[in-house]
Coordinates of C-alpha atoms in Angstrom, one line a residue:
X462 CA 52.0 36.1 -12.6
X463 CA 53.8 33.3 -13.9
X464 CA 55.7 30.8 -11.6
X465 CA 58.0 27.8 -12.6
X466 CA 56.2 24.4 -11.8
X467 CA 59.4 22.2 -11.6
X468 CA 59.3 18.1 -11.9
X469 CA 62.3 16.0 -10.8
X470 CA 63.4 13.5 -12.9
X471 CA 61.7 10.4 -11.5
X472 CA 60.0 7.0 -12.5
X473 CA 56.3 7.8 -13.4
X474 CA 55.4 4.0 -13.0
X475 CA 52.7 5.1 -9.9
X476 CA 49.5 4.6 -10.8
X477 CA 47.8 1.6 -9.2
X478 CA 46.9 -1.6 -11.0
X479 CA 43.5 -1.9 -12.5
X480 CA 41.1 -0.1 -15.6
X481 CA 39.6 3.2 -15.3
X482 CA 36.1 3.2 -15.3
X483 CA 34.3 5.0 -18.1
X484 CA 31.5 5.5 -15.9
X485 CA 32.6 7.8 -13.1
X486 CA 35.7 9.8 -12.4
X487 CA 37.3 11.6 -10.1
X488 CA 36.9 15.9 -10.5
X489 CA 40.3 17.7 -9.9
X490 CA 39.9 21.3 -10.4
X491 CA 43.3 23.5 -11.0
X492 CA 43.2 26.9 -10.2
X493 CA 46.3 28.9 -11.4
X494 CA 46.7 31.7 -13.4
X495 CA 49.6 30.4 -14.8
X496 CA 48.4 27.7 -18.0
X497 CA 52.1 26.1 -18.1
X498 CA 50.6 24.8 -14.3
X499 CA 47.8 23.6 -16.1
X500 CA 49.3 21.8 -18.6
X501 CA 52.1 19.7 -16.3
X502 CA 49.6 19.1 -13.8
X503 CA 47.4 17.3 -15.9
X504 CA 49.9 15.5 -17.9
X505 CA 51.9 14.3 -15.3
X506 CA 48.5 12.9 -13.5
X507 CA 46.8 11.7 -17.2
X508 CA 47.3 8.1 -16.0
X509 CA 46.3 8.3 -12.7
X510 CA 43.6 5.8 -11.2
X511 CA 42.3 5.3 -7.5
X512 CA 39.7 3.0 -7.0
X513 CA 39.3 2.1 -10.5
X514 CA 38.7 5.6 -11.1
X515 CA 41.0 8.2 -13.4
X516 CA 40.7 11.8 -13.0
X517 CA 38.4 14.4 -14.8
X518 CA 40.3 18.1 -14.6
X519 CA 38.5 21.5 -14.4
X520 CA 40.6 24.2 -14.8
X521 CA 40.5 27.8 -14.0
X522 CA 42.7 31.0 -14.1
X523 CA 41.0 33.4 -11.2
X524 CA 39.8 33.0 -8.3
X525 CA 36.4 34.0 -9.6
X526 CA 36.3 31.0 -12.2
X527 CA 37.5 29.0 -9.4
X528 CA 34.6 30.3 -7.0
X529 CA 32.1 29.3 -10.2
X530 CA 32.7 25.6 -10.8
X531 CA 32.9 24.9 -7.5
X532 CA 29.5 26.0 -7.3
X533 CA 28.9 24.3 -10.6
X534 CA 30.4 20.9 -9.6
X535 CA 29.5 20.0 -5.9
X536 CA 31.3 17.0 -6.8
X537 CA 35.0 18.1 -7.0
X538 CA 37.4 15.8 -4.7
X539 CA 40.3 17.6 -5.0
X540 CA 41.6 21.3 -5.9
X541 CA 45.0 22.3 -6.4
X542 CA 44.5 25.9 -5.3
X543 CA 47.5 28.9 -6.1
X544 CA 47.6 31.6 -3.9
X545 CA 48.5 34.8 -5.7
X546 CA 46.0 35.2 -8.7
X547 CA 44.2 38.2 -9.7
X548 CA 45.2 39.5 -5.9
X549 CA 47.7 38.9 -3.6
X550 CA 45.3 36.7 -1.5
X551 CA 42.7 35.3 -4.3
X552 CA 43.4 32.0 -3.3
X553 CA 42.9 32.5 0.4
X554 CA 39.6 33.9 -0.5
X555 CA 38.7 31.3 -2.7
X556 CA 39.2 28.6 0.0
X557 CA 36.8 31.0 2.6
X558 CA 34.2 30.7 -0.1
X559 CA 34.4 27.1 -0.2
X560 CA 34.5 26.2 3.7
X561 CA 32.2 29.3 4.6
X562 CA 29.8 30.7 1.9
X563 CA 28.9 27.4 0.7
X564 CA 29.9 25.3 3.7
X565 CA 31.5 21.9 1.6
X566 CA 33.9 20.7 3.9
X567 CA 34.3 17.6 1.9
X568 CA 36.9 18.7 -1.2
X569 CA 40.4 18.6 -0.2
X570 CA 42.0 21.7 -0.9
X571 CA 46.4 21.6 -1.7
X572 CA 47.3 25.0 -1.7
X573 CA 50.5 25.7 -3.7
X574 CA 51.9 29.0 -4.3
X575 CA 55.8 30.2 -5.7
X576 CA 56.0 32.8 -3.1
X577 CA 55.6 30.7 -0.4
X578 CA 56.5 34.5 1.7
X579 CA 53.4 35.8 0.1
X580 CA 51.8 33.6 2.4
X581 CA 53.3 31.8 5.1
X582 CA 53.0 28.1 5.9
X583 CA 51.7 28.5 9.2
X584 CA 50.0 31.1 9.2
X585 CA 47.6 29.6 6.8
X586 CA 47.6 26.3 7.9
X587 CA 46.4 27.9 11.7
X588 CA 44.1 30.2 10.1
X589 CA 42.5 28.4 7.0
X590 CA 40.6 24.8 6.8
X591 CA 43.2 23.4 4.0
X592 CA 44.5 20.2 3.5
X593 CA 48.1 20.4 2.4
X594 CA 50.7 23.2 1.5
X595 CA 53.0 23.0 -0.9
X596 CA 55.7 25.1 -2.9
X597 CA 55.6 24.7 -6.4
X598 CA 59.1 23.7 -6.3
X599 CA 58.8 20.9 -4.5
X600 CA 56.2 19.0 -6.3
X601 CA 58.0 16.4 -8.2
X602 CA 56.1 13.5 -10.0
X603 CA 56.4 11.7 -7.5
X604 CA 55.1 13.7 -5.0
X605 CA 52.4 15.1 -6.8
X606 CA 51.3 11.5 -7.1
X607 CA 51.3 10.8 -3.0
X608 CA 49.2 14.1 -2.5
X609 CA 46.7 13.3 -4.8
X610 CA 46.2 10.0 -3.9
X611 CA 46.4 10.4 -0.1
X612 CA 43.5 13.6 -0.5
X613 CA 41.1 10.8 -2.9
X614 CA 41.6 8.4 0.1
X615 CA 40.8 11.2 2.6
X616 CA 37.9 12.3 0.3
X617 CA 36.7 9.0 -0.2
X618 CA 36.3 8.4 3.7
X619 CA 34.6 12.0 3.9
X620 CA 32.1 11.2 1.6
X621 CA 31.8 7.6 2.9
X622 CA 31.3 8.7 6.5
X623 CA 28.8 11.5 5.3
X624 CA 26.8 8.7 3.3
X625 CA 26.8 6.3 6.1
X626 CA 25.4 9.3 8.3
X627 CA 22.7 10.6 6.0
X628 CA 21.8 6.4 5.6
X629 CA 21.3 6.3 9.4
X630 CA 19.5 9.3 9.5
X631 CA 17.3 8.0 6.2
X632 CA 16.8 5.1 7.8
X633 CA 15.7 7.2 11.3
X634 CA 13.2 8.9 9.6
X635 CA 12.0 6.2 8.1
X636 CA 11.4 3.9 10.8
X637 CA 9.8 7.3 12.8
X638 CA 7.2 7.1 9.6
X639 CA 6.7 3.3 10.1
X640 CA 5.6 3.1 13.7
X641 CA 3.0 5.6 13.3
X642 CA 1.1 3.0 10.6
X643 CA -1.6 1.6 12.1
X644 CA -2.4 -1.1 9.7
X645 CA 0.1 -3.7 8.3
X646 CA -1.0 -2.8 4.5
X647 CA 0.3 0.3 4.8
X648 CA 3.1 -0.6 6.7
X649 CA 3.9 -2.7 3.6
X650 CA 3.6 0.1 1.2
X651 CA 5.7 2.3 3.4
X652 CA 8.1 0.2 3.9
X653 CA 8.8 0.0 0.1
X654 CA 8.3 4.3 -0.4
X655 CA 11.2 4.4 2.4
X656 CA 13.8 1.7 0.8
X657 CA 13.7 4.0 -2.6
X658 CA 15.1 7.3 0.1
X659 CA 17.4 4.7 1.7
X660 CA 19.2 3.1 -1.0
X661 CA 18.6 5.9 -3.7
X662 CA 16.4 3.2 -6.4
X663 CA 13.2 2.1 -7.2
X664 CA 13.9 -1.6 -5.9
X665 CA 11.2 -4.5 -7.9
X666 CA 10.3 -5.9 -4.7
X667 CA 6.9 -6.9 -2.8
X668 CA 6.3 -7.3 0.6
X669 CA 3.6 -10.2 1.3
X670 CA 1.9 -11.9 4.2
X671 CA 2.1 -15.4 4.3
X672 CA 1.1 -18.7 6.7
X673 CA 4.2 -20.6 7.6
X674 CA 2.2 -23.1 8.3
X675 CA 0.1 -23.5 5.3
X676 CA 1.8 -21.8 2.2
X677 CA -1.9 -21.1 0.7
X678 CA -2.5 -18.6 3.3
X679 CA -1.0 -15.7 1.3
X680 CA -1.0 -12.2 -0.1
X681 CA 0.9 -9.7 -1.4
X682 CA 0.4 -6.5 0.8
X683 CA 2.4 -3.6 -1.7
X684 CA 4.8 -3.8 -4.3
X685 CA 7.3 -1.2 -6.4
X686 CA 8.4 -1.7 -10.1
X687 CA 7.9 -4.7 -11.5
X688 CA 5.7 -6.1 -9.1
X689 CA 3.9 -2.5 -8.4
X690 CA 0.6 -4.2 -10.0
X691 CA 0.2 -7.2 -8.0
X692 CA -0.6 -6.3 -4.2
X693 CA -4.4 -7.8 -4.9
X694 CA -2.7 -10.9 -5.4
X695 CA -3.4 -14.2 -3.1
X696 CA -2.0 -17.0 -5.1
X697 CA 2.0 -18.1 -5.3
X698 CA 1.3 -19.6 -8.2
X699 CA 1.5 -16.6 -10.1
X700 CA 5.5 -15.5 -9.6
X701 CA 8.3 -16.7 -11.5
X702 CA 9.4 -20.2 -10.3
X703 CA 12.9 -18.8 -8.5
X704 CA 10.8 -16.6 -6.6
X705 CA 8.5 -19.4 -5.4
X706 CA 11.3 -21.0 -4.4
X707 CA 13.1 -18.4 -2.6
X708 CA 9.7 -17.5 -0.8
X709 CA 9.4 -21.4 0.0
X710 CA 13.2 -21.7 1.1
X711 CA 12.4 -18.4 3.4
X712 CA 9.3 -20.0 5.0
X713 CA 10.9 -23.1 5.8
X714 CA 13.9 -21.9 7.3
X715 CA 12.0 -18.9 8.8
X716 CA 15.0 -16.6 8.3
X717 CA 16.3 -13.8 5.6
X718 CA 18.9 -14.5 2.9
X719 CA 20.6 -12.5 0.3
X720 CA 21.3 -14.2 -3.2
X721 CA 24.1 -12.2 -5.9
X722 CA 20.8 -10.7 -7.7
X723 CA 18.2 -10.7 -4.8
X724 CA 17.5 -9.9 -1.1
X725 CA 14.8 -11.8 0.9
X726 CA 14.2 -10.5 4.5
X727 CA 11.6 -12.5 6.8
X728 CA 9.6 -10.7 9.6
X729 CA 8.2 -13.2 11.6
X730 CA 5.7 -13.4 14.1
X731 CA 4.2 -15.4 17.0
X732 CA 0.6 -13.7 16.8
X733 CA 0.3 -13.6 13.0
X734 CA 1.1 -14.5 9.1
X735 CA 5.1 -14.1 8.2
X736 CA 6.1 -11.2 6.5
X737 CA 8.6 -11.2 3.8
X738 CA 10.6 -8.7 2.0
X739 CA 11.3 -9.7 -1.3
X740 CA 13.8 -7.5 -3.3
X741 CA 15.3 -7.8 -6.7
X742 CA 18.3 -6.0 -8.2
X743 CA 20.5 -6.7 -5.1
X744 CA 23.9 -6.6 -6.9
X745 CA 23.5 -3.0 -7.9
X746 CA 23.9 -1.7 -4.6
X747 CA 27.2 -1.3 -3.3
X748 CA 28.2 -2.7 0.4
X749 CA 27.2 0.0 2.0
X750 CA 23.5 0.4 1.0
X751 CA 23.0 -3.1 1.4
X752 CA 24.4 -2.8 5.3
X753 CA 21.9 0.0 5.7
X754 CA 19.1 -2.1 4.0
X755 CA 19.9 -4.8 6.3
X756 CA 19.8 -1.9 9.5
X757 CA 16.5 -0.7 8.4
X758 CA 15.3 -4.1 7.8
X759 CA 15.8 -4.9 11.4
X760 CA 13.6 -2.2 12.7
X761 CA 10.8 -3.2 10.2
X762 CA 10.4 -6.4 11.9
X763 CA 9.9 -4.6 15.5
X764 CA 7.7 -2.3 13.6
X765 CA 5.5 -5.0 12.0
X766 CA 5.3 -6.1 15.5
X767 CA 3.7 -3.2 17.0
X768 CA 1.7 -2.9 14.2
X769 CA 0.0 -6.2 14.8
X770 CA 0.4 -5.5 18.7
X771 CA -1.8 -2.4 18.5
X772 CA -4.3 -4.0 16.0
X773 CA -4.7 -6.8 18.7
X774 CA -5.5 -4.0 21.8
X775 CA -7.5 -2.0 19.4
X776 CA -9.6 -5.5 18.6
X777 CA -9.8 -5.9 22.0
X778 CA -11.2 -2.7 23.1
X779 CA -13.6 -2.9 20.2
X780 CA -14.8 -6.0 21.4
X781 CA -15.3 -4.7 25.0
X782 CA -17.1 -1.2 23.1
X783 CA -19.5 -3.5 21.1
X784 CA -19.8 -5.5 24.6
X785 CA -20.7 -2.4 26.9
X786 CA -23.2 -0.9 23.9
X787 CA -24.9 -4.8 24.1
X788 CA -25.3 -4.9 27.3
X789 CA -27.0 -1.7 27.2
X790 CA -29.4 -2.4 24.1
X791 CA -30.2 -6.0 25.5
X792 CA -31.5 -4.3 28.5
X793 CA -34.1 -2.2 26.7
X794 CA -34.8 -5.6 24.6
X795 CA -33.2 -4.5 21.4
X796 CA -31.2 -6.5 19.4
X797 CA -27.7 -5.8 20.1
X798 CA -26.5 -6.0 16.4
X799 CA -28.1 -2.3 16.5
X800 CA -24.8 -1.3 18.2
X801 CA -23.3 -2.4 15.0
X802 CA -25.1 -1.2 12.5
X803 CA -24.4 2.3 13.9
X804 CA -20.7 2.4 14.1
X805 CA -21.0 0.8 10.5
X806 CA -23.1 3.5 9.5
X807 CA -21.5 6.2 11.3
X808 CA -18.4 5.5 9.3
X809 CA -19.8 5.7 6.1
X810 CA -20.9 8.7 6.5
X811 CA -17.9 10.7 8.8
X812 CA -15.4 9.0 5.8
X813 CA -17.9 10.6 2.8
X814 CA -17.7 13.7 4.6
X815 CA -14.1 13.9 4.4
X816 CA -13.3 13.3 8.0
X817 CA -9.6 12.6 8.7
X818 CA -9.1 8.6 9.0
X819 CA -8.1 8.8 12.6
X820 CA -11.4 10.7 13.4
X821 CA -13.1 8.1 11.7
X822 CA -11.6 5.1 13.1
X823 CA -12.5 6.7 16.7
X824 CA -16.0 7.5 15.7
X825 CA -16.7 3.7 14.7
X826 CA -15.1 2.9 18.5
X827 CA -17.3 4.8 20.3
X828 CA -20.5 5.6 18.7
X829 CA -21.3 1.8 20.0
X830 CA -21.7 3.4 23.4
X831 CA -24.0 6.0 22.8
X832 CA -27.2 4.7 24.7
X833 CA -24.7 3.6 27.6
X834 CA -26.4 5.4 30.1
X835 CA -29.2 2.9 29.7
X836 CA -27.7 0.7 32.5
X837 CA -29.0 3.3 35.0
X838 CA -32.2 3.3 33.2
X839 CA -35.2 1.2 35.4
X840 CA -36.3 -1.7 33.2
X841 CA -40.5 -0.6 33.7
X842 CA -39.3 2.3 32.0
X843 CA -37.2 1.1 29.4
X844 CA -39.3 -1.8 28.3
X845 CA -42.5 0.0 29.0
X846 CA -44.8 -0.9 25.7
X847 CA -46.1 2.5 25.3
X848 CA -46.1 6.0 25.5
X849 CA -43.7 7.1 28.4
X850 CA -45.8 9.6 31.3
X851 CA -44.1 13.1 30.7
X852 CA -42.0 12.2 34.4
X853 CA -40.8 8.9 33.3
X854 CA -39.6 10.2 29.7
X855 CA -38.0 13.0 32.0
X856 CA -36.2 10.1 33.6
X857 CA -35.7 7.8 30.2
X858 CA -33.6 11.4 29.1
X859 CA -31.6 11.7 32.1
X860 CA -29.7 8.4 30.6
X861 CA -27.5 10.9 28.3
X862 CA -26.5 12.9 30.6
X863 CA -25.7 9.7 32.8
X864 CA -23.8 8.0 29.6
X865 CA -21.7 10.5 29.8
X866 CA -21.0 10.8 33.1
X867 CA -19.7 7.2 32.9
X868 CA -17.6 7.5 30.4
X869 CA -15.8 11.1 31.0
X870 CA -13.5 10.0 33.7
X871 CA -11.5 7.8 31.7
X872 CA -8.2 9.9 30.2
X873 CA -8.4 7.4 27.1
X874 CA -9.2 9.5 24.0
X875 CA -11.7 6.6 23.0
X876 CA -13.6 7.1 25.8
X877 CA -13.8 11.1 25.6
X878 CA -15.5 10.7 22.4
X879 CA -17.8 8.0 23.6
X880 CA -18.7 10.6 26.6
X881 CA -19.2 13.5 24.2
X882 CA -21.6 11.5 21.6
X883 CA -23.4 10.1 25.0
X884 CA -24.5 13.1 26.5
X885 CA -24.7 14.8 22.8
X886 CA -26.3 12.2 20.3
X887 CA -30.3 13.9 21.5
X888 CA -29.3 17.2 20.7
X889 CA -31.2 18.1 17.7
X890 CA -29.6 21.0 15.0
X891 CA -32.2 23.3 15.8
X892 CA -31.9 23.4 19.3
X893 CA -35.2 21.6 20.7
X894 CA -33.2 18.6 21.7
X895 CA -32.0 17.4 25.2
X896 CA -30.0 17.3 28.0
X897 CA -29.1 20.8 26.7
X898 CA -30.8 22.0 24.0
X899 CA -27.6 22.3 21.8
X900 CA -28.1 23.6 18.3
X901 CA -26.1 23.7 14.9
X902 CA -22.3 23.6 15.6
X903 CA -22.5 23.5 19.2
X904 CA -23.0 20.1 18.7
X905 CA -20.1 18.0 18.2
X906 CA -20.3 17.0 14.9
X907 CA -19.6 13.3 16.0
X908 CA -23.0 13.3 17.8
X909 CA -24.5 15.1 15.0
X910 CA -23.8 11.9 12.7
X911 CA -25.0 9.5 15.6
X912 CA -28.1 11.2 16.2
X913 CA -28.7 10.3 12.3
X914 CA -27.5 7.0 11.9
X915 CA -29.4 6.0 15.5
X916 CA -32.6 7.4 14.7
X917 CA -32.4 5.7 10.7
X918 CA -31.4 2.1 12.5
X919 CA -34.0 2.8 15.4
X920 CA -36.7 3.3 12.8
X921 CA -35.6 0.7 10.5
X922 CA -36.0 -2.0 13.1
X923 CA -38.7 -3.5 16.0
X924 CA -38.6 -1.9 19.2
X925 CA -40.4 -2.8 21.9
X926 CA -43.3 -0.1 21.3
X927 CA -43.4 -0.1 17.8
X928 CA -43.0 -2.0 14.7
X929 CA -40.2 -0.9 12.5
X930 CA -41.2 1.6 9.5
X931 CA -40.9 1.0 6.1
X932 CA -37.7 2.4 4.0
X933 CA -39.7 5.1 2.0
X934 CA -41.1 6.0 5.4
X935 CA -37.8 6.3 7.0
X936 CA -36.6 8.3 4.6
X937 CA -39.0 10.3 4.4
X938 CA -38.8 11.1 7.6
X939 CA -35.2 12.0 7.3
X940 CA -35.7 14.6 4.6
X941 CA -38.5 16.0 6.6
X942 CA -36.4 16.5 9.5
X943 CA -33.5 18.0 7.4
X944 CA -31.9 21.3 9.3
X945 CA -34.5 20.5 12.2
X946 CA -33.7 16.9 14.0
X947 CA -30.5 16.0 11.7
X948 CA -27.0 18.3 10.1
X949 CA -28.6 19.2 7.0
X950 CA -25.2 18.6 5.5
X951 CA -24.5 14.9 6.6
X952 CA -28.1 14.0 5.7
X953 CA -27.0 15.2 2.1
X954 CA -23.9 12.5 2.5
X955 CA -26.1 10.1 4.0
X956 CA -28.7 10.0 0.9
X957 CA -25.9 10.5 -1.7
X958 CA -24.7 6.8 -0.2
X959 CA -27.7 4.8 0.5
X960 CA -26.5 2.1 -1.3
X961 CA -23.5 1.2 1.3
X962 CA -25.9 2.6 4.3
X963 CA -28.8 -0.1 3.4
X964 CA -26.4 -2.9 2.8
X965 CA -25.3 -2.2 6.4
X966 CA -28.8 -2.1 7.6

């Protein structure tokens, strides 16, 4: 069909002050069968800016090119949409398309049609998620002008709103990811992984630990471009001087700053180092990233905090493992570094046998208290110099069993495992071990790596009723007792790492 498009006389001096930016520009698709539409359309908006922005125009003359580059360009602000195309209603079924088939709510749709009975005003302003209506005769200049910059500020907002909430949510996530980090290292190095979803860029920045109190107490825990080579790092006197200085000025004044080119955020802390942030390339990020930066920065510093809170209780509670297992070796009058060597041991060996790093950090906890039930044990019998009389080796066993009976009734998961590798670290992989006489994979495969790395320390060192053995003796013993006494498989890891095993023992 072909409609009139008619322009009143009027002063086309409306486009705001300012360049247009070569960069970026503002997508205006025209839909309209009729190309005279086309053509006055864009010349009468040619000089249009908003923002510092001009206009970019996509045409097309169907509602099925229409449907097409929307799809194409997710980007479009603005269409000017004609009702009666290929159909009576192609327009109306080109807006459904947009707010229902591929749910953009964001593009501001101007419906404009010459039959304005075709389709009535309210009708389709009830029934339809547009923006404006117009009749083609009454877009003049000047009020094609006001439409199209009033929908660019409404898109603007849109977009802005939607950015602001996707930030938050970014920034959600991210601190979710943060608090489960157990270690401040990795805390460091996620904290840089999340600023790149946050803000959209690889950021040059480093996060590093540092003494307020003594500027040589420092090192870089993770860094991203530029610096993404340098988290071994423990001298300042390696940077560039400005960063020095900006590192120095942070330190002194214990408190962030942000510089034209730079951002430096300061964690501190009344239980450890300092942390800073240290983040270059500041002035490419518009106001809005840098506000969300500034959000996310603030739950670092609480997340840095429970980082080095947990580190402190999980210190503590290995120091009161290591203090229970003592107590129990220094009653049979063995060294309580044995303790020790076995969680050190243990480790190795759940860690080259691909063990999950959680299962591995709880192993090392409580593999110190697997000869608790000692306590219970009388001292004639656990310092007796020789062989044990069949009913007081009978009694010397019942102090798995006991072990983990102390232990079970705590609802810690720490102390579950230390229960389980208590009452299981005796069982022997073919069955002819005690209190039960588990074999194979009914044994836990915690106690399985216990029962090896005890019996290589026990033999490796003095005990009250025997001297200790010499290496090639111990390990021979080990092989020998390969799919008997020990896991066949972690006695395979065990030998394949001797060299980090015997620098334990």
């Amino acid at each position: 069909m072909s409609d009139e498009l008619l322009f009143a006389d009027e002063d086309d001096n409306f486009a705001e002050e300012g360049g247009v930016s070569s960069e970026r520009k503002w997508q205006v698709l025209v839909v309209d069968d009729d190309e005279e539409v086309h053509a006055i359309t864009t010349l009468v908006l040619k000089d249009f800016r908003y923002a510092d922005r001009g206009l970019e125009f996509l045409h097309a003359y169907s509602g099925r090119e229409a449907k097409q580059l929307i799809e194409d360009h997710p980007d479009i602000a603005v269409t000017f949409l004609d009702v009666v195309m290929e159909s009576d209603d192609a327009g109306l079924e080109v807006v459904k398309f947009i707010r229902k088939k591929i749910r953009n709510h964001f593009v501001r749709i101007i419906l404009r049609t010459g039959q304005p009975g075709q389709a009535p005003e309210e009708k389709i302003i009830v029934e339809y998620d547009i923006n404006d209506y117009k009749e083609k005769t009454e877009l003049s200049s000047q009020k094609l002008f006001t439409v199209m910059l009033t929908s660019l500020r409404s898109y603007e907002h849109m977009i802005t709103i939607e950015a602001n909430r996707q930030g938050l949510k970014s920034i959600i996530d991210a601190s979710a990811s943060l608090f489960e980090q157990r270690s401040v290292k990795r805390l460091a190095s996620g904290i840089l992984t999340q600023l790149v979803s946050i803000v959209g860029m690889s950021p040059d920045a480093f996060v590093c630990r540092i003494d307020p109190d003594a500027l040589g107490g420092f090192e870089v825990l993770a860094g991203s471009g530029m610096y993404e080579n340098v988290s071994r790092l423990t001298k300042l006197g390696i940077f560039p001087e400005q960063v020095l200085e900006d590192v120095q000025l942070a330190v002194k004044s214990r408190s962030s700053f942000a510089e034209a080119d730079r951002y430096l955020c300061y964690f501190d802390s009344e239980t450890s180092a300092a942390v800073i942030l240290y983040c270059e390339g500041w002035q490419k990020l518009n106001s809005m990233n840098k506000t969300l930066v500034e959000i996310y920065c603030n739950n670092v510093q609480i997340a840095f905090e429970n980082v080095i809170l947990n580190q402190e209780i999980e210190e503590t509670q290995k120091d009161i493992i290591f203090t229970l297992g003592e107590i129990a070796e220094a009653r049979s009058n063995e060294t309580g570094a044995h303790v020790k060597r076995v969680s050190e041991i243990c480790g190795i060996i759940a860690e080259k046998s691909g063990m999950a790093e959680n299962d591995v950090r709880l192993l090392k906890m409580a593999a110190p208290m697997h000869d608790i039930g000692k306590v219970a044990i009388p001292d004639g019998i656990l310092n007796y110099p020789g062989k044990l009389t069949a009913e007081d080796f009978t009694k010397m066993q019942a102090h798995a069993h006991l072990g983990s009976e102390m232990l079970a009734s705590s609802p810690r998961q720490v102390m579950q495992v230390a229960a389980l590798i208590a009452g299981q670290h005796h069982e022997k992989y073919d069955g002819t071990g005690y209190p039960k006489g588990l074999k194979q994979d009914e044994i836990h495969p915690f106690a399985r790596i216990v029962a090896l790395a005890d019996v290589f320390d026990a033999l490796s060192n003095d005990r009250v009723y025997r001297k200790a053995f010499g290496a090639e003796m111990v390990l021979a013993y080990i092989k020998e007792n390969r799919g008997t006494h020990f896991d066949p498989q972690f006695v395979d890891v065990f030998l394949d790492n001797m060299a980090g095993i015997m620098a334990v023992a």
